[in-house]
Amino acid sequence: MSDLSADDIIDRRRLRRKLTFWRVAAVIVAIAALFAIAWSSMPDERFGAKSRPHIAKISIAGTILEDEDLLDLIEKAGESEAVKGVILAVDSPGGTTAGGEAIFEAVRKLAAEKPVVSQVGTLAASAGYMIASAGDHIVARKTSIIGSIGVLVQYPNFAEMLDNLGIDVRTIKSSPLKAEPGMFDTPPPGAEEMMRRMVLDSYEWFKDLVKDRRGLTESEITALADGSVFTGRQALERKLVDGLGGEETAQEWLESKGVAENLDIIEWQKGQPATDLFWARAAMEWIGFDFTKKSAVDAIADRVLLDGLVSVWHVGS
């Protein structure tokens, strides 16, 4: 092989420099793109939006449990001087009665500091309606599903199936009603009566809560609290909601209570990902992965595995 000429060496060096330049440029562009994606996904307070006067929107969606992150979010909205009013966007079939109670109390504490309007989407039933009633005013769509005031407890019983399989489950316990009614044998006398007393006690508490919040008479709440659900229009006639509409209607009510007109509505969301995971999450969201949506399996599990007394509505329950 012949030796390279001086011109060849110079050309190769120039080519290397060009390749190096474009490689560095490509890396810089890629880093800038990732930074832009991550920055656009950051919560509004990074841009200072939450430091300016605004209306906070807090969503209550899906199956209701005792959600510490949600309770903390509601508390922070109450403490923020920039929040002038709150839209509580409710779209829930209910959940545990205790979870609904906890969120109800948190919203009432918030309402002592700011005007709160509940805006019902598709559904506010059972514990979902309990929470909606914590607002100072309720608006719903004409075709929203409202109501299902009541409490229930469900438990599976495999006693007959186990008998057919020849399986005998033995239990040693301190008293007949301990851990009853159980799944593996016929409930002893008094077990289901005990559970019914608990259900009825929580039911009376729920009825009284709605009666007081909605200004209903005893006869009115008795007629409404039979587990029935209503459309938004029917609910308006029965005083379960105050108006029909969506977010704009909710904002108009807040403005009627002294909140400045045309304030931005900023959705307050629960905790953001840890810093060390933020870039990975941002990149996955950029390619279409939605962390806010539960899988079908998760959604079903939430409904099936509720623990404790339940205030929930769904077709077939």
XYZ file of C-alpha atoms in Angstrom:
317
model
C 0.000 0.000 0.000
C 1.370 3.381 -0.936
C 1.864 6.024 1.657
C -0.849 8.667 2.024
C -0.093 12.057 0.607
C -0.182 15.156 2.708
C -3.426 16.208 0.989
C -5.066 12.880 1.873
C -4.088 13.248 5.503
C -5.468 16.788 5.637
C -8.746 15.640 4.005
C -9.157 12.830 6.504
C -8.568 15.152 9.432
C -11.174 17.549 8.058
C -13.651 14.663 7.671
C -13.040 13.520 11.242
C -13.653 17.046 12.537
C -16.911 17.263 10.574
C -18.066 13.879 11.842
C -17.196 14.855 15.414
C -19.068 18.134 15.044
C -22.248 16.449 13.788
C -22.061 13.746 16.433
C -21.790 16.344 19.188
C -24.587 18.357 17.591
C -26.841 15.277 17.457
C -26.185 14.551 21.141
C -26.953 18.161 22.091
C -30.203 18.116 20.094
C -31.243 14.813 21.706
C -30.526 16.145 25.202
C -32.402 19.355 24.442
C -35.391 17.350 23.145
C -35.485 15.204 26.285
C -35.202 18.295 28.448
C -38.088 19.944 26.577
C -40.253 16.834 26.975
C -39.510 16.595 30.685
C -40.022 20.314 31.271
C -43.383 20.288 29.483
C -44.480 17.402 31.712
C -43.553 19.148 34.936
C -46.340 20.325 37.223
C -47.706 23.818 36.744
C -45.962 25.235 39.800
C -42.622 24.868 37.978
C -43.847 27.614 35.667
C -45.269 29.662 38.538
C -48.885 29.133 37.436
C -49.939 27.978 40.891
C -48.394 31.044 42.469
C -50.846 33.307 40.622
C -54.527 33.649 41.614
C -56.486 30.781 40.075
C -59.266 28.245 40.520
C -58.041 24.829 41.599
C -59.634 21.786 40.002
C -59.413 18.601 42.054
C -60.610 15.379 40.465
C -62.289 12.586 42.417
C -62.488 9.688 39.987
C -62.835 5.931 40.084
C -63.242 3.748 43.145
C -63.004 5.687 46.394
C -60.607 4.550 49.103
C -58.808 6.340 51.930
C -56.295 8.123 49.718
C -53.684 9.955 51.780
C -52.230 11.672 48.713
C -55.653 13.043 47.790
C -56.341 14.187 51.353
C -52.971 15.958 51.374
C -53.775 17.624 48.049
C -57.099 18.925 49.363
C -55.379 20.271 52.480
C -52.725 22.076 50.421
C -55.382 23.689 48.227
C -57.001 25.063 51.350
C -53.703 26.488 52.560
C -52.720 28.105 49.243
C -53.320 31.852 49.115
C -53.327 31.689 45.311
C -56.369 29.390 45.238
C -59.473 31.565 45.163
C -62.022 28.814 44.620
C -62.178 25.080 44.012
C -63.956 22.907 41.457
C -64.350 19.383 42.770
C -64.734 17.256 39.627
C -66.517 14.059 40.682
C -66.837 10.993 38.476
C -67.115 7.967 40.743
C -69.395 5.000 41.462
C -68.382 5.151 45.117
C -66.191 2.897 47.198
C -65.594 2.330 50.886
C -67.847 4.266 53.236
C -64.891 5.190 55.438
C -62.958 6.460 52.404
C -65.904 8.643 51.408
C -66.195 9.948 54.957
C -62.517 10.927 55.087
C -62.666 12.825 51.796
C -66.009 14.423 52.738
C -64.514 15.808 55.938
C -61.429 17.083 54.109
C -63.597 18.901 51.552
C -65.739 20.468 54.272
C -62.565 21.747 55.946
C -61.459 23.145 52.586
C -64.871 24.777 52.081
C -64.379 26.683 55.336
C -61.474 28.469 53.597
C -62.581 28.719 49.935
C -65.829 28.417 47.977
C -66.130 24.856 46.662
C -68.396 23.722 43.854
C -68.858 20.053 42.960
C -69.083 19.345 39.243
C -70.437 15.885 38.447
C -69.351 14.197 35.234
C -70.804 10.839 34.240
C -71.412 9.517 37.722
C -71.622 10.534 41.370
C -73.168 7.600 43.185
C -72.987 6.260 46.730
C -69.727 7.486 48.304
C -69.190 9.519 45.123
C -72.356 11.460 45.867
C -71.371 11.671 49.528
C -68.232 13.537 48.469
C -70.091 15.721 45.949
C -72.455 16.795 48.716
C -69.471 18.211 50.610
C -69.330 21.066 48.091
C -71.260 24.279 48.700
C -73.015 23.850 45.341
C -73.472 20.877 42.992
C -73.789 21.008 39.215
C -74.307 17.940 37.041
C -74.909 17.077 33.426
C -78.503 16.473 32.400
C -77.655 12.810 31.865
C -75.277 12.321 34.801
C -76.076 9.448 37.158
C -76.730 10.684 40.687
C -77.666 9.051 43.973
C -77.537 5.431 45.152
C -77.626 6.594 48.758
C -76.965 3.486 50.786
C -74.470 1.055 52.286
C -73.808 -2.629 51.692
C -71.427 -5.391 52.612
C -70.743 -8.406 50.424
C -68.841 -11.578 51.183
C -68.349 -14.804 49.240
C -69.279 -18.142 50.786
C -67.580 -21.293 49.522
C -69.082 -23.728 52.042
C -71.172 -25.691 49.538
C -68.360 -25.832 46.988
C -65.906 -27.098 49.603
C -68.410 -29.764 50.700
C -68.698 -30.937 47.098
C -64.910 -31.161 46.875
C -64.643 -32.962 50.189
C -62.624 -30.176 51.814
C -63.250 -29.447 55.495
C -61.886 -26.132 56.793
C -61.544 -26.128 60.595
C -61.461 -22.885 62.612
C -60.561 -22.369 66.250
C -61.616 -18.965 67.602
C -62.312 -17.160 70.830
C -66.052 -16.626 70.328
C -68.791 -17.599 67.834
C -68.951 -14.244 66.070
C -65.195 -13.728 65.710
C -64.344 -13.209 61.989
C -67.924 -13.897 60.967
C -69.589 -14.231 58.570
C -66.828 -16.364 57.113
C -66.213 -17.725 53.640
C -65.745 -21.410 54.467
C -68.763 -22.423 56.539
C -72.387 -21.548 57.181
C -72.607 -18.316 59.230
C -73.554 -19.049 62.859
C -76.718 -17.535 64.368
C -76.328 -13.789 64.821
C -73.493 -13.281 62.316
C -75.497 -11.742 59.498
C -77.682 -9.843 61.987
C -74.480 -8.296 63.398
C -73.410 -7.180 59.920
C -76.869 -5.829 59.188
C -76.752 -3.677 62.328
C -73.448 -2.213 61.141
C -74.826 -1.554 57.669
C -77.949 0.134 59.021
C -75.936 2.291 61.421
C -73.708 3.547 58.587
C -76.793 3.956 56.401
C -78.459 6.216 58.982
C -75.268 8.269 59.198
C -75.167 8.600 55.390
C -78.844 9.582 55.216
C -78.444 12.221 57.919
C -75.383 13.621 56.152
C -77.276 14.068 52.867
C -80.354 15.371 54.665
C -78.342 18.083 56.430
C -76.208 19.033 53.426
C -79.133 19.230 51.004
C -81.707 20.720 53.374
C -84.153 17.847 52.938
C -87.068 16.894 55.142
C -87.281 13.486 56.786
C -89.895 12.336 54.283
C -87.802 13.609 51.350
C -84.620 11.822 52.388
C -86.543 8.626 53.169
C -87.977 8.634 49.650
C -84.582 9.310 48.049
C -82.355 7.058 50.146
C -83.685 3.718 48.914
C -80.662 3.098 46.694
C -82.246 4.674 43.614
C -80.184 6.505 41.016
C -81.382 9.512 39.041
C -80.404 11.477 35.971
C -79.069 14.963 36.505
C -82.466 16.418 35.560
C -84.282 14.123 37.995
C -81.729 14.912 40.700
C -82.336 18.638 40.216
C -86.070 18.132 40.755
C -85.333 16.187 43.941
C -82.863 18.769 45.305
C -79.873 16.434 45.095
C -78.092 18.932 42.816
C -78.368 22.708 42.428
C -77.868 23.213 38.704
C -77.190 21.614 35.354
C -74.035 22.142 33.322
C -70.326 21.538 33.265
C -67.109 23.277 34.245
C -68.203 26.635 32.843
C -71.375 26.529 34.962
C -69.293 25.624 38.008
C -66.966 28.576 37.372
C -69.920 30.935 36.991
C -71.158 29.898 40.432
C -67.740 30.577 41.940
C -67.738 34.017 40.350
C -71.172 34.658 41.886
C -69.510 34.021 45.257
C -66.880 36.695 44.732
C -64.187 34.805 42.851
C -62.680 37.081 40.184
C -63.913 36.527 36.650
C -61.906 34.648 34.022
C -59.354 33.189 36.412
C -57.416 30.242 35.008
C -58.598 26.813 36.085
C -55.551 24.743 37.018
C -55.853 21.052 37.745
C -54.181 20.084 40.978
C -52.766 16.587 40.812
C -51.413 14.176 43.337
C -47.682 13.678 43.909
C -45.310 13.832 40.957
C -42.689 11.115 40.326
C -39.408 11.161 42.201
C -36.642 13.207 40.558
C -34.526 10.185 39.707
C -37.451 8.617 37.830
C -38.751 11.787 36.217
C -36.768 11.601 32.985
C -37.681 7.968 32.365
C -41.326 8.667 33.012
C -41.326 11.729 30.772
C -39.804 9.738 27.914
C -42.387 6.954 28.311
C -45.229 9.477 28.343
C -43.789 11.037 25.196
C -44.091 7.721 23.332
C -47.687 7.330 24.453
C -47.683 5.507 27.801
C -50.366 7.002 30.076
C -49.561 6.645 33.778
C -52.898 8.186 34.772
C -54.968 5.275 33.432
C -55.459 2.022 35.272
C -55.490 -1.272 33.491
C -58.762 -3.170 33.258
C -57.412 -5.695 35.775
C -56.545 -2.945 38.277
C -59.964 -1.347 37.888
C -61.767 -4.634 38.473
C -59.538 -5.471 41.435
C -60.333 -2.117 43.055
C -64.039 -2.898 42.833
C -63.861 -6.536 43.927
C -61.354 -6.216 46.753
C -62.936 -3.341 48.670
C -62.542 -3.968 52.382
C -65.103 -2.878 54.955
C -68.552 -1.352 54.525
C -69.130 -0.218 50.984
C -71.060 2.649 49.443
C -70.764 1.826 45.780
C -73.001 1.577 42.726
C -72.580 -0.344 39.526
C -74.927 -2.219 37.264
C -75.461 -5.716 38.592
C -74.305 -5.011 42.149
